[in-house]
Short mmCIF file of C-alpha atoms in Angstrom, two decimals:
data_model
loop_
_atom_site.label_atom_id
_atom_site.label_comp_id
_atom_site.label_asym_id
_atom_site.label_seq_id
_atom_site.Cartn_x
_atom_site.Cartn_y
_atom_site.Cartn_z
CA MET A 91 -16.94 1.32 -13.41
CA LEU A 92 -15.89 -0.77 -16.49
CA LEU A 93 -14.39 3.21 -17.90
CA SER A 94 -12.22 2.66 -14.58
CA LEU A 95 -10.91 -0.97 -15.49
CA ALA A 96 -10.17 0.53 -18.87
CA TYR A 97 -8.24 3.03 -17.59
CA LYS A 98 -6.73 0.23 -15.43
CA GLU A 99 -6.03 -2.22 -17.95
CA TRP A 100 -4.59 0.93 -20.41
CA ILE A 101 -1.87 2.45 -17.24
CA LYS A 102 -1.00 -1.05 -17.47
CA ILE A 103 -0.14 -2.47 -21.18
CA ARG A 104 0.19 0.57 -22.94
CA TRP A 105 4.22 0.67 -23.25
CA ALA A 106 3.84 -3.61 -24.41
CA TYR A 107 1.24 -2.14 -26.71
CA LEU A 108 3.57 0.58 -28.11
CA VAL A 109 6.71 -1.60 -28.22
CA SER A 110 3.78 -3.92 -30.09
CA LEU A 111 3.17 -0.92 -32.40
CA ALA A 112 6.76 -0.29 -32.83
CA ILE A 113 7.45 -3.86 -33.99
CA GLY A 114 4.76 -4.28 -36.48
CA LEU A 115 5.58 -0.80 -38.12
CA GLY A 116 9.40 -1.45 -38.27
CA ILE A 117 8.64 -4.94 -40.26
CA ILE A 118 5.76 -3.21 -42.38
CA LEU A 119 8.54 -0.55 -43.64
CA SER A 120 10.91 -3.39 -43.87
CA ILE A 121 8.26 -5.12 -46.36
CA PHE A 122 7.99 -1.47 -47.83
CA LEU A 123 11.51 -0.85 -49.07
CA ASN A 124 11.88 -4.99 -50.00
CA LEU A 125 8.87 -4.31 -52.15
CA ARG A 126 10.49 -1.52 -53.52
CA LEU A 127 13.34 -2.89 -54.00
CA LEU A 128 12.09 -5.66 -55.94
CA VAL A 129 9.68 -3.25 -58.35
CA GLU A 130 12.69 -1.51 -59.17
CA PHE A 131 14.82 -4.52 -60.07
CA ASN A 132 11.77 -6.15 -61.85
CA SER A 133 9.28 -4.73 -64.05
CA LEU A 134 5.27 -4.74 -62.34
CA LYS A 135 4.20 -7.78 -64.63
CA GLU A 136 7.31 -10.04 -64.11
CA LEU A 137 6.45 -9.15 -59.99
CA TRP A 138 2.49 -10.08 -60.56
CA ASN A 139 3.57 -13.17 -62.50
CA TYR A 140 5.36 -13.96 -59.49
CA ILE A 141 2.89 -13.22 -57.26
CA ILE A 142 -0.48 -14.93 -58.48
CA PHE A 143 1.86 -18.36 -60.40
CA LYS A 144 4.26 -18.81 -57.54
CA ASN A 145 2.56 -18.32 -54.72
CA TYR A 146 5.11 -15.11 -53.46
CA LEU A 147 3.40 -13.39 -50.40
CA PHE A 148 5.39 -9.42 -50.04
CA TYR A 149 4.39 -9.04 -46.57
CA SER A 150 5.51 -12.93 -45.34
CA GLN A 151 7.76 -11.33 -43.13
CA PHE A 152 4.33 -10.05 -41.04
CA ARG A 153 3.55 -13.51 -40.72
CA PHE A 154 4.58 -14.35 -37.07
CA ILE A 155 4.00 -10.95 -35.73
CA PRO A 156 0.17 -11.27 -34.86
CA LEU A 157 0.99 -14.41 -32.46
CA LEU A 158 3.94 -11.94 -31.19
CA ILE A 159 2.01 -8.60 -30.22
CA GLY A 160 -0.83 -11.46 -28.72
CA LEU A 161 2.00 -13.26 -26.43
CA ILE A 162 3.62 -9.92 -25.38
CA LEU A 163 -0.09 -7.99 -24.43
CA GLY A 164 -1.36 -11.62 -22.73
CA ILE A 165 1.85 -10.79 -20.28
CA ALA A 166 1.98 -7.87 -19.96
CA GLN A 167 -2.15 -7.59 -18.66
CA PHE A 168 -2.29 -10.91 -16.64
CA VAL A 169 1.78 -11.34 -15.08
CA PRO A 170 1.14 -8.03 -13.07
CA GLU A 171 -2.08 -9.33 -11.68
CA ILE A 172 -0.53 -12.83 -10.61
CA GLN A 173 2.14 -10.79 -9.03
CA ASN A 174 1.69 -11.15 -5.25
CA LEU A 175 -1.63 -12.68 -6.22
CA ARG A 176 -2.74 -8.82 -7.24
CA LEU A 177 -5.72 -10.26 -8.78
CA LYS A 178 -7.18 -10.45 -5.45
CA LEU A 179 -7.50 -6.90 -6.24
CA ALA A 180 -9.83 -6.47 -9.30
CA LEU A 181 -11.91 -9.50 -7.67
CA HIS A 182 -12.11 -7.43 -4.39
CA LEU A 183 -13.93 -4.82 -6.36
CA PRO A 184 -17.90 -4.25 -5.83
CA ILE A 185 -18.44 -5.51 -9.66
CA GLU A 186 -19.42 -9.54 -10.77
CA GLU A 187 -16.17 -10.97 -11.17
CA THR A 188 -17.06 -12.85 -14.19
CA LYS A 189 -17.49 -8.98 -15.38
CA THR A 190 -14.42 -8.07 -14.48
CA LEU A 191 -12.36 -11.38 -16.01
CA PHE A 192 -14.47 -10.93 -19.52
CA PHE A 193 -13.90 -7.34 -19.59
CA MET A 194 -10.23 -7.64 -18.64
CA VAL A 195 -10.07 -9.74 -21.77
CA PHE A 196 -12.21 -8.02 -24.17
CA TYR A 197 -10.16 -5.08 -23.75
CA GLY A 198 -7.54 -7.20 -24.50
CA PHE A 199 -9.00 -8.53 -27.52
CA ALA A 200 -10.37 -4.88 -28.66
CA LEU A 201 -6.69 -3.32 -28.57
CA LEU A 202 -5.60 -6.35 -30.75
CA THR A 203 -8.08 -5.41 -32.91
CA ALA A 204 -7.71 -2.24 -33.53
CA ILE A 205 -3.44 -2.55 -34.18
CA PHE A 206 -4.53 -5.79 -36.38
CA LEU A 207 -6.65 -3.76 -38.02
CA PHE A 208 -4.42 -0.81 -38.66
CA PHE A 209 -1.64 -2.48 -39.83
CA TYR A 210 -4.45 -4.77 -42.29
CA LEU A 211 -4.74 -0.81 -43.69
CA ILE A 212 -1.36 -0.33 -44.21
CA LEU A 213 -0.60 -3.32 -45.98
CA VAL A 214 -3.62 -2.54 -48.20
CA SER A 215 -3.02 0.65 -48.78
CA ILE A 216 1.02 -0.99 -49.77
CA SER A 217 -0.57 -3.28 -52.05
CA SER A 218 -3.06 -0.95 -53.97
CA SER A 219 -0.13 1.19 -55.00
CA TYR A 220 1.80 -1.79 -57.13
CA PHE A 221 -0.52 -4.33 -57.30
CA PRO A 222 -4.39 -4.71 -58.93
CA PRO A 223 -7.35 -4.95 -56.60
CA ASP A 224 -7.13 -9.72 -57.70
CA ILE A 225 -3.92 -8.89 -54.87
CA THR A 226 -4.57 -6.74 -52.34
CA ASN A 227 -8.48 -8.42 -51.96
CA THR A 228 -6.64 -11.88 -50.68
CA ILE A 229 -5.02 -9.99 -48.02
CA PHE A 230 -7.46 -9.85 -45.74
CA ILE A 231 -8.50 -13.68 -45.43
CA THR A 232 -4.38 -14.28 -45.93
CA LEU A 233 -3.69 -12.85 -42.60
CA LEU A 234 -6.59 -13.49 -40.78
CA PRO A 235 -5.24 -17.02 -39.87
CA TRP A 236 -2.24 -15.38 -38.73
CA TYR A 237 -4.41 -12.84 -36.79
CA THR A 238 -6.78 -15.65 -35.26
CA ALA A 239 -3.10 -17.13 -34.36
CA GLY A 240 -2.55 -14.02 -32.85
CA TYR A 241 -6.12 -13.70 -30.54
CA ALA A 242 -5.76 -17.62 -29.87
CA VAL A 243 -2.02 -16.79 -28.03
CA TYR A 244 -3.34 -13.80 -26.48
CA PHE A 245 -6.68 -15.97 -24.55
CA PHE A 246 -4.52 -18.85 -23.76
CA ALA A 247 -2.03 -15.98 -22.11
CA SER A 248 -4.76 -15.06 -19.89
CA VAL A 249 -5.76 -18.62 -18.95
CA ILE A 250 -2.39 -19.92 -18.60
CA ILE A 251 -0.99 -17.18 -16.67
CA ILE A 252 -3.97 -16.70 -14.10
CA GLU A 253 -4.29 -20.47 -13.46
CA GLN A 254 -2.44 -21.14 -10.67
CA ILE A 255 -2.52 -25.48 -10.96
CA TRP A 256 0.60 -26.40 -12.63
CA VAL A 257 -0.30 -29.46 -14.33
CA ARG A 258 -3.20 -27.49 -15.65
CA ARG A 259 -0.81 -24.72 -17.10
CA ILE A 260 1.16 -26.60 -18.78
CA SER A 261 -1.61 -28.94 -20.77
CA ILE A 262 -2.97 -25.75 -21.23
CA SER A 263 0.20 -24.88 -23.16
CA LEU A 264 0.47 -28.20 -24.95
CA PHE A 265 -2.99 -27.70 -26.48
CA ALA A 266 -2.13 -23.89 -27.29
CA VAL A 267 1.37 -24.73 -29.04
CA LEU A 268 -1.28 -27.83 -30.95
CA LEU A 269 -3.75 -25.37 -32.43
CA ILE A 270 -1.74 -22.32 -33.29
CA SER A 271 0.82 -24.15 -34.86
CA GLN A 272 -1.84 -25.14 -37.04
CA PHE A 273 -1.78 -21.79 -38.31
CA PHE A 274 1.25 -21.86 -40.00
CA HIS A 275 1.07 -24.97 -42.16
CA THR A 276 1.10 -22.73 -45.46
CA MET A 277 1.95 -19.08 -46.87
CA ASN A 278 -0.33 -19.73 -50.12
CA HIS A 279 -2.88 -17.27 -50.70
CA ASN A 280 -6.42 -18.20 -49.62
CA ALA A 281 -5.03 -21.33 -48.00
CA TYR A 282 -7.35 -21.25 -44.93
CA ILE A 283 -10.46 -19.55 -46.94
CA LYS A 284 -13.00 -22.59 -46.37
CA ILE A 285 -11.97 -23.18 -42.53
CA ILE A 286 -10.85 -20.11 -41.06
CA ILE A 287 -14.43 -18.77 -40.17
CA PRO A 288 -15.45 -21.63 -37.98
CA ILE A 289 -12.00 -21.57 -36.77
CA PHE A 290 -12.08 -17.94 -36.07
CA LEU A 291 -15.44 -18.32 -34.13
CA PHE A 292 -13.48 -21.37 -31.90
CA VAL A 293 -10.96 -19.18 -30.98
CA ILE A 294 -13.17 -16.24 -29.85
CA LEU A 295 -14.67 -18.60 -27.87
CA LEU A 296 -11.22 -19.06 -25.95
CA SER A 297 -12.00 -15.78 -24.35
CA THR A 298 -14.24 -17.41 -22.16
CA LEU A 299 -11.65 -20.28 -20.88
CA ILE A 300 -10.27 -17.05 -18.23
CA ILE A 301 -13.57 -17.81 -16.45
CA THR A 302 -12.57 -21.20 -15.41
CA SER A 303 -9.13 -20.35 -14.35
CA GLY A 304 -10.44 -17.40 -12.33
CA TYR A 305 -12.95 -19.79 -10.37
CA ARG A 306 -10.14 -21.84 -10.03
CA PHE A 307 -8.22 -18.87 -8.51
CA LYS A 308 -10.79 -17.52 -6.52
CA ARG A 309 -11.50 -20.67 -4.77
CA GLY A 310 -8.00 -20.92 -3.69
CA LEU A 311 -7.18 -23.95 -5.59
CA ARG A 312 -3.17 -24.16 -6.04
CA MET B 288 -25.19 -4.94 18.04
CA GLU B 289 -24.80 -7.06 14.89
CA ASN B 290 -22.26 -9.37 14.38
CA VAL B 291 -20.49 -8.48 11.26
CA ILE B 292 -18.82 -11.37 10.74
CA GLU B 293 -19.78 -14.56 11.97
CA ILE B 294 -17.43 -18.00 11.16
CA LYS B 295 -18.88 -21.26 12.84
CA ASN B 296 -17.57 -24.58 12.88
CA LEU B 297 -14.83 -23.37 10.19
CA THR B 298 -12.93 -26.58 9.22
CA HIS B 299 -9.61 -26.22 6.66
CA TYR B 300 -7.41 -29.01 5.30
CA TYR B 301 -4.22 -28.51 3.30
CA GLY B 302 -4.25 -31.82 1.12
CA GLU B 303 -3.89 -34.45 4.36
CA LYS B 304 -2.36 -31.34 6.78
CA LYS B 305 -5.00 -29.82 9.07
CA VAL B 306 -4.90 -26.09 9.54
CA TYR B 307 -7.93 -25.79 11.99
CA GLU B 308 -11.00 -27.65 12.87
CA ASN B 309 -14.21 -26.19 14.02
CA LEU B 310 -13.43 -22.85 14.21
CA ASN B 311 -15.64 -20.25 16.08
CA PHE B 312 -15.84 -16.83 16.56
CA SER B 313 -17.95 -14.03 15.66
CA LEU B 314 -17.08 -10.05 15.43
CA LYS B 315 -19.60 -7.28 16.74
CA GLU B 316 -20.02 -3.76 14.82
CA GLY B 317 -17.90 -1.14 15.57
CA ARG B 318 -15.18 -3.26 17.74
CA ILE B 319 -11.64 -3.60 17.12
CA PHE B 320 -10.71 -7.41 16.76
CA GLY B 321 -7.53 -8.61 16.30
CA LEU B 322 -7.03 -12.67 15.35
CA LEU B 323 -3.31 -13.60 16.87
CA GLY B 324 -1.32 -16.59 16.80
CA LYS B 325 2.13 -17.72 15.66
CA ASN B 326 2.94 -18.26 12.17
CA GLY B 327 1.41 -21.50 11.04
CA THR B 328 -1.16 -21.27 12.98
CA GLY B 329 -4.29 -20.47 9.75
CA LYS B 330 -4.00 -16.49 10.38
CA THR B 331 -3.65 -16.17 6.99
CA THR B 332 -6.02 -19.07 5.84
CA THR B 333 -8.90 -17.91 7.98
CA ILE B 334 -8.51 -14.03 6.39
CA ASN B 335 -8.58 -15.62 2.74
CA ILE B 336 -11.36 -17.10 4.07
CA LEU B 337 -12.95 -14.62 5.05
CA THR B 338 -12.13 -12.63 2.22
CA GLY B 339 -13.40 -15.30 -0.30
CA PHE B 340 -10.10 -16.17 -1.76
CA LEU B 341 -10.16 -19.75 -0.49
CA LYS B 342 -13.00 -22.29 -0.11
CA PRO B 343 -12.94 -23.72 3.77
CA LYS B 344 -13.29 -27.85 3.82
CA SER B 345 -16.22 -27.24 5.74
CA GLY B 346 -18.38 -24.99 7.79
CA SER B 347 -19.84 -21.43 6.75
CA CYS B 348 -18.04 -17.80 6.96
CA THR B 349 -20.45 -15.07 7.10
CA ILE B 350 -19.64 -11.33 6.46
CA PHE B 351 -23.02 -8.48 6.79
CA GLY B 352 -24.92 -12.43 6.67
CA GLU B 353 -23.65 -12.92 3.02
CA GLU B 354 -21.15 -16.27 2.79
CA SER B 355 -17.67 -14.85 2.20
CA TYR B 356 -16.99 -17.05 -1.04
CA ARG B 357 -20.28 -15.26 -2.89
CA LEU B 358 -20.26 -12.08 -1.58
CA SER B 359 -23.20 -9.21 -3.33
CA PRO B 360 -21.11 -6.35 -4.96
CA GLU B 361 -23.12 -3.71 -2.82
CA THR B 362 -21.12 -5.98 0.30
CA LYS B 363 -17.78 -5.92 -1.07
CA SER B 364 -17.91 -1.91 -1.28
CA ARG B 365 -18.84 -2.12 2.33
CA VAL B 366 -15.72 -4.09 2.64
CA GLY B 367 -11.97 -2.92 2.77
CA PHE B 368 -8.93 -5.46 2.17
CA LEU B 369 -5.39 -4.43 2.74
CA ILE B 370 -3.41 -7.84 1.01
CA GLU B 371 -0.49 -8.65 3.31
CA GLY B 372 2.46 -6.46 1.69
CA HIS B 373 0.16 -3.67 1.09
CA VAL B 374 -0.24 -5.18 -2.50
CA GLN B 375 -2.02 -2.59 -4.59
CA TYR B 376 -1.30 -1.47 -8.32
CA SER B 377 2.00 -0.54 -8.24
CA PHE B 378 2.57 0.26 -12.38
CA MET B 379 -0.16 2.87 -11.16
CA ASN B 380 0.96 6.61 -8.94
CA ILE B 381 -0.76 8.46 -6.05
CA ILE B 382 -3.26 10.42 -8.57
CA GLN B 383 -4.10 7.69 -10.74
CA ILE B 384 -4.79 4.97 -8.22
CA GLU B 385 -6.51 7.24 -6.63
CA LYS B 386 -9.04 8.24 -9.90
CA PHE B 387 -9.10 4.59 -11.07
CA TYR B 388 -11.26 3.27 -7.07
CA SER B 389 -12.94 6.80 -6.68
CA ARG B 390 -15.07 5.27 -9.68
CA PHE B 391 -16.29 2.39 -7.65
CA TYR B 392 -17.61 3.61 -4.15
CA PRO B 393 -20.10 6.41 -3.89
CA ASN B 394 -19.36 7.52 -0.25
CA TRP B 395 -15.76 8.05 -1.49
CA LYS B 396 -13.02 10.63 1.18
CA LYS B 397 -11.05 11.68 -1.35
CA ASP B 398 -9.65 14.11 1.20
CA ILE B 399 -8.51 11.49 3.52
CA TYR B 400 -6.79 9.99 1.39
CA PHE B 401 -5.01 12.77 0.14
CA GLU B 402 -4.04 14.24 3.50
CA LEU B 403 -2.15 10.91 4.20
CA MET B 404 -0.54 11.30 1.01
CA SER B 405 0.61 14.66 1.69
CA LYS B 406 2.83 13.39 4.52
CA LEU B 407 4.47 11.12 1.92
CA LYS B 408 7.87 13.06 1.15
CA VAL B 409 7.48 11.72 -2.63
CA ASN B 410 6.23 13.24 -5.81
CA ARG B 411 2.80 12.33 -6.88
CA ASN B 412 3.82 11.34 -10.24
CA GLN B 413 5.94 8.60 -8.75
CA LYS B 414 4.69 5.07 -9.25
CA LEU B 415 4.05 2.73 -6.36
CA SER B 416 6.82 0.53 -7.75
CA LYS B 417 9.31 3.00 -7.01
CA MET B 418 8.02 4.07 -3.62
CA SER B 419 9.36 2.31 0.18
CA CYS B 420 7.68 -0.40 1.55
CA GLY B 421 6.34 2.52 4.45
CA GLN B 422 5.01 4.84 1.49
CA ARG B 423 3.27 1.83 0.08
CA SER B 424 1.43 0.98 3.16
CA GLN B 425 0.18 4.67 3.30
CA VAL B 426 -0.85 4.48 0.13
CA ALA B 427 -3.55 1.24 0.79
CA LEU B 428 -4.20 2.87 4.05
CA GLY B 429 -5.61 5.98 2.34
CA LEU B 430 -7.32 3.92 -0.53
CA ILE B 431 -9.14 1.86 2.56
CA LEU B 432 -10.62 4.78 4.64
CA ALA B 433 -11.44 6.78 1.45
CA GLN B 434 -13.32 3.83 0.41
CA ASP B 435 -15.68 4.52 3.16
CA PRO B 436 -16.26 0.46 3.97
CA ASP B 437 -18.19 -0.71 7.14
CA LEU B 438 -15.46 -3.17 7.64
CA LEU B 439 -12.02 -2.96 7.20
CA ILE B 440 -9.93 -6.38 6.84
CA LEU B 441 -6.57 -5.68 7.40
CA ASP B 442 -3.71 -8.93 6.66
CA ASP B 443 -0.43 -8.41 8.59
CA TYR B 444 -0.64 -4.71 8.26
CA SER B 445 2.56 -4.68 10.06
CA MET B 446 4.79 -6.52 7.52
CA GLY B 447 7.96 -4.43 6.63
CA LEU B 448 7.35 -1.56 8.06
CA ASP B 449 9.16 0.40 10.50
CA ALA B 450 8.34 1.27 14.02
CA GLY B 451 6.64 5.20 12.59
CA TYR B 452 5.06 3.74 9.85
CA ARG B 453 3.59 0.83 12.25
CA ARG B 454 2.45 3.74 14.91
CA LEU B 455 1.07 6.17 12.12
CA PHE B 456 -0.94 3.10 10.73
CA LEU B 457 -2.43 2.24 13.63
CA ASP B 458 -3.17 5.99 15.17
CA TYR B 459 -5.40 6.62 11.96
CA LEU B 460 -7.20 3.33 11.86
CA LYS B 461 -8.08 3.96 15.57
CA GLU B 462 -8.84 7.55 15.14
CA TYR B 463 -11.60 6.22 12.06
CA SER B 464 -12.61 3.05 13.87
CA LYS B 465 -14.01 5.44 16.98
CA THR B 466 -14.96 8.70 15.27
CA GLU B 467 -17.02 7.15 12.08
CA GLY B 468 -18.23 3.43 14.19
CA LYS B 469 -16.19 1.54 11.70
CA THR B 470 -15.11 -2.65 12.86
CA ILE B 471 -11.71 -3.42 12.29
CA PHE B 472 -10.68 -6.87 11.57
CA VAL B 473 -6.45 -7.44 12.14
CA THR B 474 -3.91 -9.79 12.20
CA SER B 475 0.15 -8.81 12.84
CA HIS B 476 2.47 -10.72 13.94
CA ILE B 477 3.59 -7.91 16.30
CA ILE B 478 1.69 -8.20 18.88
CA GLN B 479 3.31 -5.62 21.29
CA ASP B 480 2.06 -3.17 18.73
CA LEU B 481 -1.91 -4.38 18.99
CA ASP B 482 -2.29 -3.49 23.19
CA GLY B 483 -4.02 -0.30 23.63
CA PHE B 484 -5.98 -0.77 19.90
CA LEU B 485 -7.57 -4.15 19.84
CA ASP B 486 -10.38 -4.57 21.78
CA ASP B 487 -11.50 -8.12 21.51
CA ALA B 488 -9.18 -11.27 19.96
CA VAL B 489 -8.79 -14.50 19.25
CA ILE B 490 -5.70 -16.66 20.46
CA MET B 491 -4.91 -19.00 18.11
CA ASP B 492 -2.47 -21.95 18.56
CA TYR B 493 -1.37 -25.00 16.73
CA ASN B 494 -4.32 -26.57 17.13
CA GLY B 495 -7.27 -24.12 16.61
CA VAL B 496 -8.63 -21.28 18.74
CA VAL B 497 -7.01 -20.66 22.39
CA THR B 498 -9.66 -18.46 23.65
CA GLN B 499 -11.44 -15.54 22.35
CA VAL B 500 -11.55 -12.25 24.90
CA SER B 501 -12.25 -9.18 24.81
CA ILE B 502 -8.87 -7.48 26.19
CA GLN B 503 -10.09 -5.58 28.98
CA ASP B 504 -11.28 -9.03 30.27
CA LEU B 505 -7.84 -10.84 29.25
CA LYS B 506 -5.56 -8.16 31.17
CA GLN B 507 -8.27 -8.14 34.11
CA SER B 508 -8.35 -12.06 34.81
CA PHE B 509 -4.88 -13.30 32.66
CA SER B 510 -1.67 -13.29 35.33
CA GLY B 511 1.24 -14.52 35.70
CA PHE B 512 3.30 -15.56 38.67
CA THR B 513 6.55 -16.30 38.99
CA PHE B 514 7.96 -18.14 41.78
CA LYS B 515 11.34 -19.90 42.91
CA THR B 516 11.65 -24.15 43.46
CA THR B 517 13.29 -26.83 43.15
CA GLU B 518 15.25 -27.87 39.34
CA LYS B 519 13.64 -30.99 39.70
CA VAL B 520 9.89 -30.09 40.06
CA GLN B 521 7.59 -31.42 37.03
CA LEU B 522 4.36 -29.30 36.26
CA PHE B 523 1.82 -29.73 33.44
CA LYS B 524 -1.29 -27.81 31.94
CA ASP B 525 -4.68 -28.31 33.84
CA ASN B 526 -7.79 -26.18 34.39
CA ILE B 527 -5.85 -23.51 36.96
CA ILE B 528 -2.34 -23.75 35.02
CA VAL B 529 -2.68 -22.73 31.36
CA ASN B 530 0.98 -22.73 31.20
CA PHE B 531 4.04 -22.38 32.94
CA GLU B 532 7.55 -22.06 32.00
CA GLN B 533 10.71 -23.04 33.86
CA ILE B 534 14.45 -21.59 33.49
CA ARG B 535 16.90 -23.64 36.31
CA ASN B 536 14.83 -22.90 39.60
CA LYS B 537 12.86 -19.97 38.71
CA MET B 538 9.21 -20.96 37.77
CA THR B 539 6.75 -18.57 35.46
CA VAL B 540 3.19 -20.05 35.68
CA TYR B 541 -0.06 -18.49 33.72
CA SER B 542 -3.19 -18.71 35.11
CA PHE B 543 -6.87 -17.12 34.87
CA LYS B 544 -7.09 -18.00 38.53
CA ASN B 545 -6.19 -15.26 41.15
CA GLU B 546 -3.08 -15.40 43.11
CA GLU B 547 -4.86 -17.38 46.39
CA GLU B 548 -6.38 -20.14 43.91
CA VAL B 549 -2.94 -20.54 42.09
CA LYS B 550 -0.86 -21.13 45.58
CA THR B 551 -3.37 -23.09 47.14
CA HIS B 552 -3.06 -25.64 43.79
CA LEU B 553 0.77 -25.81 43.54
CA SER B 554 0.65 -26.92 47.50
CA GLU B 555 -2.45 -29.15 46.65
CA LEU B 556 0.55 -30.51 43.66
CA LYS B 557 2.86 -30.42 46.69
CA VAL B 558 5.34 -27.66 44.38
CA GLU B 559 7.80 -26.23 46.58
CA PHE B 560 7.40 -22.65 45.81
CA SER B 561 9.12 -19.05 47.42
CA ASP B 562 9.50 -15.79 46.59
CA PHE B 563 6.02 -15.95 44.76
CA ALA B 564 4.71 -12.70 43.16
CA LYS B 565 2.73 -11.76 40.46
CA ILE B 566 3.63 -10.22 37.33
CA HIS B 567 2.31 -7.56 35.44
CA LEU B 568 1.34 -8.79 31.89
CA ASP B 569 0.90 -6.53 28.87
CA LEU B 570 -1.13 -8.30 25.54
CA GLU B 571 2.64 -9.69 23.56
CA ASP B 572 2.80 -11.30 27.61
CA SER B 573 -0.34 -12.79 27.55
CA PHE B 574 -0.15 -13.97 24.22
CA ILE B 575 3.36 -15.62 25.06
CA GLY B 576 1.53 -16.98 28.08
CA LEU B 577 -1.43 -18.70 26.41
CA THR B 578 0.38 -20.21 23.57
CA GLY B 579 4.34 -20.22 24.75
CA LYS B 580 7.20 -19.64 23.47
CA TYR B 581 7.53 -22.12 20.85
#
C-alpha cells in the first residue's frame, strides 16, 4: 500500500522535481563556469588565499536554491491535495490516517535528501578538482544550514497548505519566516558548526506538525 | 436485516447557525437510500459527518457499528465514497489511477472498471484533468465499483452531468446494487432522476427531517388534491394538510390522508371547494409537496 502511495506522490510531483533538478544543475553549471574564469585569471594560490582569509565561497550562488526547491516541492505535493479538498481521498484509503500523512511528508523528505545529496556530490567534485581537501571538507557543514532551510520550508509548506484555519496559517507562516531567516545570517565557512545539528534535529521534528493540520482537516475545522 | 448506517440524535451547528437538531435515521443493508433536501438543509453536512470529515456537535453516527470519524482501515475498505463533483486524482490518467487504487482493495474488480472505461471515447493516457465532467464521473464510478464496497456513499453524483451521463450512472449503480446486494446512500439535487431508483428516502427541510419513508409507502400514502375555491380562503398546515399551494382560485393540497378524509376536513374548516380531483405524484412532486417550493 505504501508503494502505491509513493507511486501517486511521484506522479503528482515528478515535473516539479525535474524542474527543481534543472534549476539546481543550472546554478551549479554557472558556479562551475565562474570558477573556471577565476582560475584562468588568477593563480590557484591567490584563489585559495582569497577563500581562506576573505571567506570567499565559490558556491554562494547556491545559497537559496535548497530553500527554493523545498518550497517548490511542498507546493507541488500539497496544493493538489487541498484543491477540491482532495485530501479526503487519501484519508479515506484503508490505511491509518496518521500513517498516510507521515508517509507523504517522509516521501518528500526522501526526495529532497536525494536531490540535496546529488548537488552536494557535484559541488564536492568541482571543489576537489581545484582546491585542497581542507577547503572541500567545509562544503558539507556550510551547506547544511541552507539544506536545513530547504527542509524547514518544505515541512512548513505542508502544514500551512493543509491547515484550513487562516489565523493558524498566518501564525505558522510568521514563525516559519522567523526561523528560516536564521539560516542566512552569515555565509562564513563553518559558521553554524556548533549549533547546526540541534537545529537540524529540531527542523526534522517539524515534520510531525502535519498531523495537527491533518487532524483539523479531518474534523472539518475551517 | 442489519443497519449499515445509524444516525442518532445528531445535532450540528456552524458557529451559532443551527443546521439541524436531533436528526435520526437508519439505513438497512441492501437498500438504496436517498437523502433529499433543498440547498442548505444539511445534506452535505450529513455526508461530511457520515464520512468522518466533520465532527458533529452531539449525537452519534455509526457505519457498520463503528463511529464514522474513527473508522478502522478494514471498515473504510468496505465503504466507497464519491466526493461531490466526482473529485479524483486529476493529475493521473485512466491506467495510472487504476494501478494506484487496485493495491488497496483485496477484492479489486479490474474488469468492471475497464468495461466502463471502454465506453469513454478518450485516450488511456489522457489525464483526468483534461476530461469532461461526464467522463470524470465515469472514472470515479468505475473506481468505486471496482473497489467492490459493501456501502457506497455518493455525494451529489449528478453535479455537472448531462441527462445521458446521469442515466448511465444510475443504471450501472442499480444493476450493481441489485445483483450484488450492495447498500447505497445517495444525495442529489435532481430528484426526478431518483424516481424508480431509490428504495427509501429521508426528506429534509430547514427544520430537520420531514419524513423517513420507503418510496413505495410514500407513493401509496402521500397524495395531492386540486380543487377550485375562493381567492380569499385561508388554509393552514395541520395533521391532515401537510402542505398547500394556492394560485388565484386554484388550490393544491398535499396529505397522507385519503380523498374522503381530506374532503371532510375541508368541509369542517368551512372551505368552499369544487372540481375536487386527486393528482398523480411522482417523487419530485411528493418532495415539493412535503417541503414546498420555497
